[in-house]
Amino acid sequence: MSEFALIAKLHSALAVSHPEVQIKSGDDAAVIVGDDKHALAISCDTLISGRHFPRNTSAHAMAFKALAVNLSDMAAMGAVPRYATLALSLPKACANNDFISEFAQGFAMLANQYGVELIGGDTTASSQLCINITIIGKLPIISGSVEALRRSGAELGDDIFVSRELGAAGFILAQLEKRLPNHIEPIKIEKYNALDYPQPEVILGQKLRAIANSAIDISDGLLADLQHILSASGFGAVIDIANLPLAAMLKSPILREELNWAQQLALTTGDHYGLCFTAPRQNRESILALGAWRIGTITQEQGIRLVQNDVTLSLPISCGFNHFA
Ligand code: ADP
Ligand code: MG
């Protein structure tokens, strides 16, 4: 059973539906209307050592990343993050001053940057190191309706953008896990920041509320995550490979000859935590001015069509990460 079939099954027998829950499961966050001026966007994400980050990741980086991936869901909704709860499952060996101080500093770095207050949580001993964060943010209500970026808002003819260059985290992970294809030499990587310290697009998300029609954060892979926008919006997309912004790491001399492989990484690897979003043609210039890259167009024809120099290419076998595929 795939991750998404499993989630659908969980929901299938449930009958409760409250009117104040305006956006339900299926987007980057749920939205609950609070007072008449604000709604609350709520989301949670779990990171497990050895699964979502390499086992030797520092406590500082794992805390930063756990909060970053949650903030990224707030960014994808255009919400202003405000509160978090933190459920920590820790092996006994981690319950020491050094680990916890480092962890606290990594968490505080992002929490302080974005004004997030830690309002609670839970701590247990466990054989498996596991970090679960619930993040709560605010969205404005204007003329009675919640101003949220949604996966379902894409419209025919929309431009498709990504907020920053692609593929660096995917490359680092492939190299660390010794999954580089035989003909590709490892490169010297100075810092693992793209993997360990992903930057959530919190400020961009809030700016996009007024000018974009739909958005998602790239956690599993560009193609897989774009497909969520397409399924929720009922459209397809054409992506021009020549316009994909590749991370500097993928343009190093060693990889210059391996453009196809670099493009596959850019299209299918996750851990990116930038945004993929769509917007009407008339907003193109204002969006490009924010530093985003235009990579394609929303089409009537369903599915994703990859083109290069007007030639249609076949889609990669896997478009992104799925926990149970
Ligand atoms: P994201 O990558 O943005 O964190 P996911 O792919 O994890 O989102 O989840 C997709 C949607 O399914 C989200 O709306 C999430 O809230 C919902 N979902 C995931 N797991 C569960 C679960 N165990 N119970 C209820 N809803 C779930
Ligand atoms: Mg998300």
Short mmCIF file of C-alpha atoms in Angstrom, two decimals, residues 116-276:
data_model
loop_
_atom_site.label_atom_id
_atom_site.label_comp_id
_atom_site.label_asym_id
_atom_site.label_seq_id
_atom_site.Cartn_x
_atom_site.Cartn_y
_atom_site.Cartn_z
CA VAL A 116 7.96 30.75 16.71
CA GLU A 117 7.13 30.04 20.36
CA LEU A 118 7.59 26.49 21.69
CA ILE A 119 4.32 25.95 23.58
CA GLY A 120 4.58 22.30 24.60
CA GLY A 121 5.52 18.80 23.65
CA ASP A 122 6.36 15.41 25.03
CA THR A 123 9.61 13.59 25.86
CA THR A 124 10.10 9.84 26.00
CA ALA A 125 12.97 7.37 25.98
CA SER A 126 13.07 5.23 22.86
CA SER A 127 15.49 2.99 20.98
CA GLN A 128 14.79 5.10 17.87
CA LEU A 129 15.60 8.83 17.74
CA CYS A 130 12.44 10.48 16.51
CA ILE A 131 11.43 14.16 16.35
CA ASN A 132 7.82 15.15 15.82
CA ILE A 133 6.79 18.79 15.56
CA THR A 134 3.34 20.29 15.25
CA ILE A 135 3.44 23.79 13.85
CA ILE A 136 0.64 26.34 14.09
CA GLY A 137 0.51 29.52 12.04
CA LYS A 138 -1.85 32.37 11.26
CA LEU A 139 -3.63 33.32 8.07
CA PRO A 140 -5.66 36.49 7.54
CA ILE A 141 -9.40 36.41 6.91
CA ILE A 142 -10.36 39.05 4.37
CA SER A 143 -14.02 39.78 3.57
CA GLY A 144 -15.01 36.57 5.32
CA SER A 145 -12.68 34.21 3.45
CA VAL A 146 -9.35 32.73 4.51
CA GLU A 147 -6.39 33.97 2.45
CA ALA A 148 -4.36 30.75 2.08
CA LEU A 149 -2.15 29.39 -0.65
CA ARG A 150 -3.53 26.00 -1.60
CA ARG A 151 -2.55 23.02 -3.71
CA SER A 152 -5.93 23.17 -5.43
CA GLY A 153 -5.81 26.73 -6.80
CA ALA A 154 -3.87 26.26 -10.08
CA GLU A 155 -5.61 27.60 -13.18
CA LEU A 156 -5.29 26.80 -16.87
CA GLY A 157 -2.38 28.72 -18.43
CA ASP A 158 -0.71 29.52 -15.10
CA ASP A 159 3.07 29.83 -15.14
CA ILE A 160 4.82 27.23 -12.95
CA PHE A 161 7.74 28.36 -10.80
CA VAL A 162 10.27 26.98 -8.37
CA SER A 163 11.64 29.30 -5.72
CA ARG A 164 15.29 28.24 -5.94
CA GLU A 165 17.82 25.96 -7.59
CA LEU A 166 17.23 22.22 -7.47
CA GLY A 167 19.10 19.01 -6.75
CA ALA A 168 21.83 19.90 -4.22
CA ALA A 169 20.34 17.96 -1.28
CA GLY A 170 19.61 15.02 -3.56
CA PHE A 171 23.19 14.97 -4.80
CA ILE A 172 24.70 15.16 -1.30
CA LEU A 173 22.47 12.34 -0.08
CA ALA A 174 23.27 10.14 -3.10
CA GLN A 175 26.99 10.71 -2.52
CA LEU A 176 26.78 10.08 1.25
CA GLU A 177 24.80 6.89 0.71
CA LYS A 178 27.19 5.80 -2.07
CA ARG A 179 24.37 5.73 -4.61
CA LEU A 180 26.18 7.71 -7.33
CA PRO A 181 26.07 5.90 -10.68
CA ASN A 182 29.37 4.14 -11.48
CA HIS A 183 30.46 6.66 -14.08
CA ILE A 184 30.00 9.64 -11.74
CA GLU A 185 32.93 10.47 -9.49
CA PRO A 186 32.18 11.81 -6.00
CA ILE A 187 32.92 15.53 -5.70
CA LYS A 188 34.46 17.36 -2.77
CA ILE A 189 31.59 18.87 -0.82
CA GLU A 190 32.63 21.64 1.55
CA LYS A 191 29.38 21.86 3.48
CA TYR A 192 26.28 19.71 3.70
CA ASN A 193 24.07 22.75 4.30
CA ALA A 194 21.63 22.00 1.47
CA LEU A 195 20.82 18.68 3.18
CA ASP A 196 21.26 19.54 6.87
CA TYR A 197 20.06 23.14 6.99
CA PRO A 198 17.23 23.53 4.44
CA GLN A 199 15.88 27.08 4.36
CA PRO A 200 12.08 27.25 4.51
CA GLU A 201 10.55 29.93 2.25
CA VAL A 202 8.45 31.46 5.02
CA ILE A 203 8.68 35.07 3.82
CA LEU A 204 8.22 34.20 0.15
CA GLY A 205 5.11 32.14 0.96
CA GLN A 206 3.49 35.12 2.64
CA LYS A 207 4.29 37.37 -0.34
CA LEU A 208 2.86 34.79 -2.74
CA ARG A 209 -0.56 34.76 -1.04
CA ALA A 210 -1.52 37.83 -3.08
CA ILE A 211 0.02 36.86 -6.44
CA ALA A 212 0.11 33.04 -6.76
CA ASN A 213 -2.81 30.67 -7.39
CA SER A 214 -1.37 27.50 -5.84
CA ALA A 215 1.70 26.25 -3.99
CA ILE A 216 3.37 23.23 -2.40
CA ASP A 217 6.74 22.79 -0.76
CA ILE A 218 9.19 20.40 -2.43
CA SER A 219 9.73 17.70 0.17
CA ASP A 220 9.54 14.49 -1.88
CA GLY A 221 10.70 15.65 -5.34
CA LEU A 222 9.63 18.35 -7.82
CA LEU A 223 7.63 16.03 -10.10
CA ALA A 224 5.92 14.17 -7.23
CA ASP A 225 5.03 17.39 -5.43
CA LEU A 226 3.90 19.24 -8.58
CA GLN A 227 1.65 16.24 -9.26
CA HIS A 228 -0.14 16.97 -5.95
CA ILE A 229 -0.95 20.49 -7.22
CA LEU A 230 -2.14 19.05 -10.53
CA SER A 231 -4.33 16.36 -8.95
CA ALA A 232 -5.85 18.85 -6.49
CA SER A 233 -6.46 21.42 -9.24
CA GLY A 234 -7.63 19.05 -12.03
CA PHE A 235 -5.01 20.07 -14.60
CA GLY A 236 -1.73 18.88 -16.14
CA ALA A 237 1.60 20.60 -16.79
CA VAL A 238 4.32 20.96 -19.34
CA ILE A 239 7.82 21.45 -17.93
CA ASP A 240 10.68 22.77 -20.05
CA ILE A 241 13.84 20.94 -18.98
CA ALA A 242 16.06 23.71 -20.35
CA ASN A 243 14.57 26.09 -17.78
CA LEU A 244 15.25 23.93 -14.71
CA PRO A 245 17.58 25.83 -12.39
CA LEU A 246 20.29 23.37 -11.35
CA ALA A 247 22.17 23.82 -8.08
CA ALA A 248 25.76 25.02 -8.52
CA MET A 249 26.98 21.62 -7.27
CA LEU A 250 25.38 19.94 -10.29
CA LYS A 251 27.19 22.27 -12.66
CA SER A 252 30.66 21.46 -11.35
CA PRO A 253 33.14 20.43 -14.09
CA ILE A 254 32.85 16.75 -13.21
CA LEU A 255 29.11 16.80 -13.73
CA ARG A 256 28.98 19.07 -16.76
CA GLU A 257 29.02 16.05 -19.05
CA GLU A 258 26.23 14.42 -17.06
CA LEU A 259 23.47 16.91 -17.67
CA ASN A 260 20.76 14.26 -18.02
CA TRP A 261 21.62 12.72 -14.70
CA ALA A 262 21.77 16.14 -13.01
CA GLN A 263 18.36 16.99 -14.45
CA GLN A 264 16.91 13.73 -13.12
CA LEU A 265 18.19 14.66 -9.66
CA ALA A 266 16.63 18.11 -9.97
CA LEU A 267 13.27 16.61 -11.00
CA THR A 268 12.97 13.73 -8.56
CA THR A 269 14.93 14.28 -5.34
CA GLY A 270 13.38 15.77 -2.23
CA ASP A 271 14.78 17.39 0.93
CA HIS A 272 14.66 20.67 -1.00
CA TYR A 273 12.04 22.63 0.94
CA GLY A 274 11.78 25.42 -1.57
CA LEU A 275 8.34 26.11 -3.07
CA CYS A 276 6.78 25.01 -6.34
#
